[in-house]
Coordinates of C-alpha atoms in Angstrom, one line a residue:
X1 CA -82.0 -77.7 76.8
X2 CA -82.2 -79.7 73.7
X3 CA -80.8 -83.1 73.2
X4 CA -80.9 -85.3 69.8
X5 CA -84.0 -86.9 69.9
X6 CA -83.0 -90.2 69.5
X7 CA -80.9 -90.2 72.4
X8 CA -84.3 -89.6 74.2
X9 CA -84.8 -93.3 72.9
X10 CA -81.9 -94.8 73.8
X11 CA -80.8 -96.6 77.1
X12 CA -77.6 -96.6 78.8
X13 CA -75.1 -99.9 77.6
X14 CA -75.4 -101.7 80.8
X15 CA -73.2 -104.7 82.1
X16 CA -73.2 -107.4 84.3
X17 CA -73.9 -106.7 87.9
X18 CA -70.5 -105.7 90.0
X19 CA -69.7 -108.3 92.0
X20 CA -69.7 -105.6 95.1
X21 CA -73.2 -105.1 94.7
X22 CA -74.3 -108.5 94.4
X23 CA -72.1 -109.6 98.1
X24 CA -73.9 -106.5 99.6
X25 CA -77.7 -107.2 98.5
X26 CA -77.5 -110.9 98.9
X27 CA -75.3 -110.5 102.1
X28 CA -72.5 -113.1 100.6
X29 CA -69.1 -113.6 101.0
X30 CA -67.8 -114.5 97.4
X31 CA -69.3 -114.6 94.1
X32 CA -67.8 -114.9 90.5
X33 CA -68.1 -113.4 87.8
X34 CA -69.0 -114.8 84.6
X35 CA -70.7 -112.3 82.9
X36 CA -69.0 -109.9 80.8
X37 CA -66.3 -112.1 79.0
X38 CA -63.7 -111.4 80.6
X39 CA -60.1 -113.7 80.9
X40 CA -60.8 -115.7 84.2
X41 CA -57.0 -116.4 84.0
X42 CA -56.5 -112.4 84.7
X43 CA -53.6 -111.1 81.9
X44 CA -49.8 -111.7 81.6
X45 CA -47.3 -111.2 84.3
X46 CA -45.7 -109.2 82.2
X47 CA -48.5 -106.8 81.5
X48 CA -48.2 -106.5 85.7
X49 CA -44.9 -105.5 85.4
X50 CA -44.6 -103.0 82.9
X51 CA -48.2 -101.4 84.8
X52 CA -45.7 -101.3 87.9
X53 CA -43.4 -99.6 86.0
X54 CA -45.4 -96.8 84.8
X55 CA -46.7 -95.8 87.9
X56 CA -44.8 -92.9 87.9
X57 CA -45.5 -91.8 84.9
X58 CA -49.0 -91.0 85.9
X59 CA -48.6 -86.6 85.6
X60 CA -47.9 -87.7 81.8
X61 CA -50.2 -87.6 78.8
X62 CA -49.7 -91.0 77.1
X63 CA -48.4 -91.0 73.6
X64 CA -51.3 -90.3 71.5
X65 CA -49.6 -92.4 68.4
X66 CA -49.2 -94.9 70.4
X67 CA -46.0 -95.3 68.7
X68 CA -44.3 -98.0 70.6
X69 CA -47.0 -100.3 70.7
X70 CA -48.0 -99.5 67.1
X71 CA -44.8 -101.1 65.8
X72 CA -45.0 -104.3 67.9
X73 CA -48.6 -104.9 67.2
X74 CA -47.6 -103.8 63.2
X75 CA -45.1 -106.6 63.6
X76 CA -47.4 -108.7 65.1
X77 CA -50.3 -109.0 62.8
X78 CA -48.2 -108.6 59.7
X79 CA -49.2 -105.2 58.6
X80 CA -47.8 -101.7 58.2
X81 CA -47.7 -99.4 61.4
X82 CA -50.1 -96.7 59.6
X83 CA -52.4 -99.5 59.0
X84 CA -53.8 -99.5 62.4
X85 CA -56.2 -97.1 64.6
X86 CA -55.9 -97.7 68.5
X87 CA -59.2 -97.0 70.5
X88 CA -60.2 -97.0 73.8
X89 CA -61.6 -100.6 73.8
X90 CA -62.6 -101.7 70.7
X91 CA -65.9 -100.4 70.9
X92 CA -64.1 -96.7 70.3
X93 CA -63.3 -98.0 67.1
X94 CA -67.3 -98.8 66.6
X95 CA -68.0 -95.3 68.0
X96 CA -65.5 -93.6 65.5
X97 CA -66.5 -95.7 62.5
X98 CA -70.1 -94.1 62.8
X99 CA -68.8 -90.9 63.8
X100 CA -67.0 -90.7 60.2
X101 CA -69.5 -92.7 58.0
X102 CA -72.8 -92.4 58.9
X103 CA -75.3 -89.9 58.9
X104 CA -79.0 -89.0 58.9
X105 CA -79.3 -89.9 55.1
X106 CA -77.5 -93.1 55.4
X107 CA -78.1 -96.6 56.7
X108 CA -76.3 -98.8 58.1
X109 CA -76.9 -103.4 57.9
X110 CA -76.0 -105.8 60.6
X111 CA -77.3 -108.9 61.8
X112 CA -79.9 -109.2 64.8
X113 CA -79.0 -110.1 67.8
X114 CA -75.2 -109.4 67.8
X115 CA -72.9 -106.7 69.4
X116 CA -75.6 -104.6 70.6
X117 CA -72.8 -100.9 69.8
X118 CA -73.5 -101.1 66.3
X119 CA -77.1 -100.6 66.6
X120 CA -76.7 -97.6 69.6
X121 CA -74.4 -95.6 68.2
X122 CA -75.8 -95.7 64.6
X123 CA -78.8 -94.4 66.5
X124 CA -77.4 -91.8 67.9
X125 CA -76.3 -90.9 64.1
X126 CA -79.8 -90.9 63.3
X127 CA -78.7 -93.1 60.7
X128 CA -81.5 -96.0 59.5
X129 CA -80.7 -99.7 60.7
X130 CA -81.2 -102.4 58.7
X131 CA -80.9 -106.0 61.1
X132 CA -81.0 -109.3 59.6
X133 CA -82.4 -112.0 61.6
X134 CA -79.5 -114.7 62.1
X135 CA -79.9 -117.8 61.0
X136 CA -79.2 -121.1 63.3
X137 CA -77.4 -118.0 65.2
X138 CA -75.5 -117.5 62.1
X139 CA -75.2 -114.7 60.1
X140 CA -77.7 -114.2 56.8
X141 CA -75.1 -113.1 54.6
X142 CA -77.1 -113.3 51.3
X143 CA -79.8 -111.4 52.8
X144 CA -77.6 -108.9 54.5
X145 CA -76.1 -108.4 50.8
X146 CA -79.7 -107.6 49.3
X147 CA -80.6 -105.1 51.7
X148 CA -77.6 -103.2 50.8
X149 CA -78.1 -100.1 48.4
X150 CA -76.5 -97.1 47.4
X151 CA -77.1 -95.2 51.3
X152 CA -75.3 -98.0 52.9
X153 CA -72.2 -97.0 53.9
X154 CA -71.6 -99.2 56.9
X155 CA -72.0 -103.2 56.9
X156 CA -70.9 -105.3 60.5
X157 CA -69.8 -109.0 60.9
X158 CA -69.4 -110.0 64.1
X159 CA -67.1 -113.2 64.1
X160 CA -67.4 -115.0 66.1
X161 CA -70.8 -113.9 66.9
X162 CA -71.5 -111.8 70.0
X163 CA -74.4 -113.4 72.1
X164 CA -74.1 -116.6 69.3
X165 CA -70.1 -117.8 69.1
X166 CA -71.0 -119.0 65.6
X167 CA -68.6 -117.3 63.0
X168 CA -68.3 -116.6 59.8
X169 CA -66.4 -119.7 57.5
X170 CA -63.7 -118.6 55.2
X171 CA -65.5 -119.1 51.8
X172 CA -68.6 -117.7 52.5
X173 CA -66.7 -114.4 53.6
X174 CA -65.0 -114.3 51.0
X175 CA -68.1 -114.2 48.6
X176 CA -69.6 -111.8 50.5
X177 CA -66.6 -109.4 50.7
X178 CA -66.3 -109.6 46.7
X179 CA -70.1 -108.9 46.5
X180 CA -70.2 -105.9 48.8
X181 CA -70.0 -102.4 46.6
X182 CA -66.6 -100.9 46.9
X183 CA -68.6 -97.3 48.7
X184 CA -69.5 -99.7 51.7
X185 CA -67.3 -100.2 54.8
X186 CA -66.9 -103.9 56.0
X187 CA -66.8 -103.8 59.6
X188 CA -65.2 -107.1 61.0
X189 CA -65.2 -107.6 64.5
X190 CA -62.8 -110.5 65.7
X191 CA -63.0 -109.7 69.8
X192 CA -62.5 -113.2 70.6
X193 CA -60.0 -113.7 67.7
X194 CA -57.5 -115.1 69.8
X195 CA -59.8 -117.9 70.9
X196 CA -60.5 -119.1 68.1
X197 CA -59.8 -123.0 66.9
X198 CA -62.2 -123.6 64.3
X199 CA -59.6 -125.1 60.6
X200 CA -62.2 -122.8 58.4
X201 CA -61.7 -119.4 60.4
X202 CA -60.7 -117.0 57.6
X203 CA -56.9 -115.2 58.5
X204 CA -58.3 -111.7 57.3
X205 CA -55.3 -109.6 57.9
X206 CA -54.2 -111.0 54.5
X207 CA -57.6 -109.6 53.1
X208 CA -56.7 -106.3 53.7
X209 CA -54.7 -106.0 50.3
X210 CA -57.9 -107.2 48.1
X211 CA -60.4 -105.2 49.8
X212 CA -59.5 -101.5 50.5
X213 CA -63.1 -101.0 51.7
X214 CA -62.9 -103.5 55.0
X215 CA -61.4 -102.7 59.0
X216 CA -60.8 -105.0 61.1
X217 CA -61.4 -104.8 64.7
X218 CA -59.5 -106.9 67.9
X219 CA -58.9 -106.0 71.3
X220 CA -57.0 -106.4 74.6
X221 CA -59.9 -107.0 76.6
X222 CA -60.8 -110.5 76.2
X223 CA -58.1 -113.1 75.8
X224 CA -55.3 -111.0 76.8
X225 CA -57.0 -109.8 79.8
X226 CA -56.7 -106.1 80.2
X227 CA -60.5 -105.4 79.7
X228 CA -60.0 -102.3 82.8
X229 CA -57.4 -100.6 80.7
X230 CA -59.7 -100.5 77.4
X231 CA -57.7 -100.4 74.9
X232 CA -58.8 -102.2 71.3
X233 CA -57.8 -101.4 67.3
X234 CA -58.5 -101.6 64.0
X235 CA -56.5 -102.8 60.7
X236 CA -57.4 -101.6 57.6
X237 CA -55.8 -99.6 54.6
X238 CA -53.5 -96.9 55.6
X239 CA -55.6 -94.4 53.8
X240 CA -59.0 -95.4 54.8
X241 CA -57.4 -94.5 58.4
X242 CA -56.4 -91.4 57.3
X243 CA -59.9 -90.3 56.7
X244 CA -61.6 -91.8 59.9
X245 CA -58.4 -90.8 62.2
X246 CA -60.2 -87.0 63.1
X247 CA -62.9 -88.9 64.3
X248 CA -60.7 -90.2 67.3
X249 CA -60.0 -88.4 70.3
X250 CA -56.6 -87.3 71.2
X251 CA -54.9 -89.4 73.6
X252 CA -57.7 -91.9 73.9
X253 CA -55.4 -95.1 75.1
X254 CA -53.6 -94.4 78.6
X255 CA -49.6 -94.8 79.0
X256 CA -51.1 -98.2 81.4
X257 CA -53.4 -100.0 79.1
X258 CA -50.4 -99.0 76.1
X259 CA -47.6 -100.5 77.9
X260 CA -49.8 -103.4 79.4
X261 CA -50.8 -104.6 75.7
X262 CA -47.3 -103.8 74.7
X263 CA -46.1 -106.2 77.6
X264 CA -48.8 -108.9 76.8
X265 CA -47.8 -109.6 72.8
X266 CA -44.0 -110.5 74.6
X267 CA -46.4 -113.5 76.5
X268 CA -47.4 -115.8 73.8
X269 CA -47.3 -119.1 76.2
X270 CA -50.3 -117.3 77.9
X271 CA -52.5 -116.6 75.5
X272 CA -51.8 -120.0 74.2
X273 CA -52.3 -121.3 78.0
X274 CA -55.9 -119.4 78.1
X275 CA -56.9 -120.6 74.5
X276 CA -56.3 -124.4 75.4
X277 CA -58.2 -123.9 78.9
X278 CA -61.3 -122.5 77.6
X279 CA -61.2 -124.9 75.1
X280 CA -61.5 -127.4 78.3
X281 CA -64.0 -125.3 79.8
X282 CA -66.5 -125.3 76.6
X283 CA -66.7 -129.0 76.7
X284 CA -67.9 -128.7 80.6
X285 CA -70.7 -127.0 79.3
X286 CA -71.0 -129.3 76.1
X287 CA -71.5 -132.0 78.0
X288 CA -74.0 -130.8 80.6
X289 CA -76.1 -129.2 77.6
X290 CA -75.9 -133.3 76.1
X291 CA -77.0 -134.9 79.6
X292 CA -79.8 -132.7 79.9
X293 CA -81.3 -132.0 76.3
X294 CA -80.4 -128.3 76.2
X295 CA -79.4 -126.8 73.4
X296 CA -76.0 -124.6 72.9
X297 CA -74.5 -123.3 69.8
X298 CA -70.8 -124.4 69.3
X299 CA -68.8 -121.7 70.4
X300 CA -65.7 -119.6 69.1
X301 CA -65.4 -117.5 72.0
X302 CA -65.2 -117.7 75.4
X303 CA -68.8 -118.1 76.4
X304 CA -71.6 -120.1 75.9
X305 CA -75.4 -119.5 75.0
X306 CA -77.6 -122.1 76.6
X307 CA -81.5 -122.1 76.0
X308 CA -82.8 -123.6 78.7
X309 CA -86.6 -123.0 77.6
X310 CA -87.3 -120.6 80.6
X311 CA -87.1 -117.0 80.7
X312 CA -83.7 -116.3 80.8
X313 CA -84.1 -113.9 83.8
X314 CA -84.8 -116.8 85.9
X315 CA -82.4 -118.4 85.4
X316 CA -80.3 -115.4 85.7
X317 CA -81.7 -114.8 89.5
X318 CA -81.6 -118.0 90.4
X319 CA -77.7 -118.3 90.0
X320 CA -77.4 -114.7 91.0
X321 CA -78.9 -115.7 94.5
X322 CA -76.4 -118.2 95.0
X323 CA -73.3 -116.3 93.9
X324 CA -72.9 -116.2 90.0
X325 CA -73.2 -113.5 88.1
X326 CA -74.5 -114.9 84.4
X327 CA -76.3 -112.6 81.6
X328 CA -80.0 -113.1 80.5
X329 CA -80.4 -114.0 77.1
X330 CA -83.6 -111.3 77.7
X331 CA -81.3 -108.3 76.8
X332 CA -79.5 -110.1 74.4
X333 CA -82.2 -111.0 72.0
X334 CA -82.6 -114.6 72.9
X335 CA -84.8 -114.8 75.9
X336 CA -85.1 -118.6 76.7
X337 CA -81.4 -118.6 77.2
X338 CA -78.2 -117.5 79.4
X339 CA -75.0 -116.4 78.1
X340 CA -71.9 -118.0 80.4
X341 CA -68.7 -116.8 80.6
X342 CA -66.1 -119.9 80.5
X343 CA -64.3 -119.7 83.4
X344 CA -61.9 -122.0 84.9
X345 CA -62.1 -125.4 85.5
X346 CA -63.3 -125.3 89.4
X347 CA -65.6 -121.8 88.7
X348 CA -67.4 -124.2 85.6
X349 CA -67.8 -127.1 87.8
X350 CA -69.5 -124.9 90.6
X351 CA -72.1 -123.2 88.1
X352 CA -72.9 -126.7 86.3
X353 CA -73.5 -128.1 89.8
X354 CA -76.2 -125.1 90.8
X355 CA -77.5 -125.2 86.8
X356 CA -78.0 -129.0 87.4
X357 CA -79.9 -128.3 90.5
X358 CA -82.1 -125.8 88.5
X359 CA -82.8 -128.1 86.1
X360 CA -83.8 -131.1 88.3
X361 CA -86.0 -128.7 90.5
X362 CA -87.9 -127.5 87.2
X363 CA -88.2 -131.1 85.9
X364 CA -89.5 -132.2 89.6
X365 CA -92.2 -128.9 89.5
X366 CA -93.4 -130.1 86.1
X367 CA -94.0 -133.6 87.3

């Protein structure tokens, strides 16, 4: 039995460690979490409810339109309802985007390190990559724009920046989406949209009337706290979706995740209530990076890259021991550093408390 021989190459996406495992293997009795990016405030009450309510529509297929929630999220972001793709989790959206666009005789630009999906599943389309080193942790737009030729068909911006939280300012977007050629595909990927605070944060939704030739991509799995249910989208042109929509598999989004988002755009005060608390939570970290000479990029998102001039999987292991679950900047393409998910206010104080202890052991085995 054959497979494609790239797959051969490849290795399975692989997450954080379950917090199950980690209770059994280091014989604990809690840990948390903080790994994966996910809403340490959980998701709306109302998202709770309207699962509750489903439950016995289980024996059902879900809508595969997705018709109900497609005109409240149409509504929502200021678009048409045929201007938006629903996928299971955004990185469906990823998967069907290369499905539809890219190809052995192709190739694909992105920047290096960022969502690592882009790169696996234009492998698996035996398409060629071309990464960018960022720059600062930002993304090399003028260089992404010169590696472009006429086989590109696919170019991704991450913003903000998965491992990074940099993003992408408003201006220099906007000179970069007027110098792309019309035959490439501008991939925006705005996970942590709603987290964003930053004045110069381009509103791209509006963007979608200039440039026929970009997608935008969001989800429910961050902010809004339904990352279990997967279920993300796209905007773009109404017939750009037309072409790409055989790509995606029928009834992809479950009636639970498609009643849960549905429920969570009534809850405004909550995503507002999560946005102001992680804003709390970055400055935790802000100010432990400032006290002890560590360097952090200023984040977008809701996580924080801190290079603590180790290897990041010691780091890693050493808060794993004691009940945090982190990710190693070593899969992530910056291995001196971890990648910490803000949590809330008590869960930050206890992982600054055992990173302080790390630090002050290092400084006192240097001495």
């Amino acid at each position: 039995m054959k497979v494609k021989e790239q797959l051969l190459k490849l290795s399975p996406y692989k997450p954080g460690k379950p917090i199950e495992e980690v209770k059994r293997e280091y014989k604990l009795e809690s840990v948390i979490k903080l790994a994966s990016n996910e809403n340490p405030y959980g998701c709306s009450p109302l998202a709770k409810q309207a699962i509750a309510a489903e439950l016995d529509n289980l024996a059902l297929y879900p809508d595969g339109y997705s018709a109900q929630l497609r005109e409240e999220l149409a509504n929502h972001v200021g678009v048409e309802k045929d201007q938006l793709i629903f996928g299971n989790g955004s990185d469906e959206i990823v998967q069907i985007i290369c499905r539809a666009l890219l190809s052995s005789d192709t190739n694909t630009v992105m920047a290096t390190p960022t969502f690592p999906q882009y790169r696996h599943n234009a492998v698996i389309e035996g398409a060629e990559i071309r990464e960018v080193p960022l720059i600062n942790g930002n993304h090399d737009l003028t260089e992404m724009l010169n590696v472009i030729d006429n086989k590109t068909t696919v170019v991704w911006v991450c913003s903000p920046n998965n491992p990074t939280g940099t993003y992408v300012e408003k201006e220099e977007l906007l000179t970069f989406l007027r110098a792309v050629p019309k035959h490439v595909l501008i991939v925006l990927d705005e996970a942590y949209y709603e987290y964003v605070t930053a004045e110069d944060f381009p509103e791209t939704v509006p963007l979608l009337k200039e440039f026929e030739n970009l997608i935008i991509l969001r989800t429910f799995s961050k902010a809004y706290g339904l990352a279990a249910l997967r279920i993300g989208y796209g905007i773009a042109s109404e017939a750009l979706l037309q072409k790409i929509e055989p790509a995606r598999e029928p009834f992809n989004t479950s009636r639970l995740a498609q009643v849960a988002a549905l429920a969570s755009l009534q809850d405004e005060a909550f995503i507002k209530e999560c946005k102001e608390q992680n804003q709390e939570g970055l400055k935790q970290y802000y100010t432990f990076c400032s006290e002890n000479d560590l360097h952090c990029y200023p984040s977008e998102a809701n996580f924080v890259l801190i290079d603590f001039k180790r290897q990041g999987d010691e780091v890693f292991q050493y808060l794993l021991e004691r009940g945090i679950i982190v990710r190693s900047g070593n899969a992530l393409g910056f291995p001196t550093s971890v990648r910490i998910t803000v949590g809330s206010k008590e869960q930050n104080e206890q992982i600054i408390q055992h990173l302080q202890q790390y630090v002050n052991e290092v400084k006192t085995n240097s001495l």
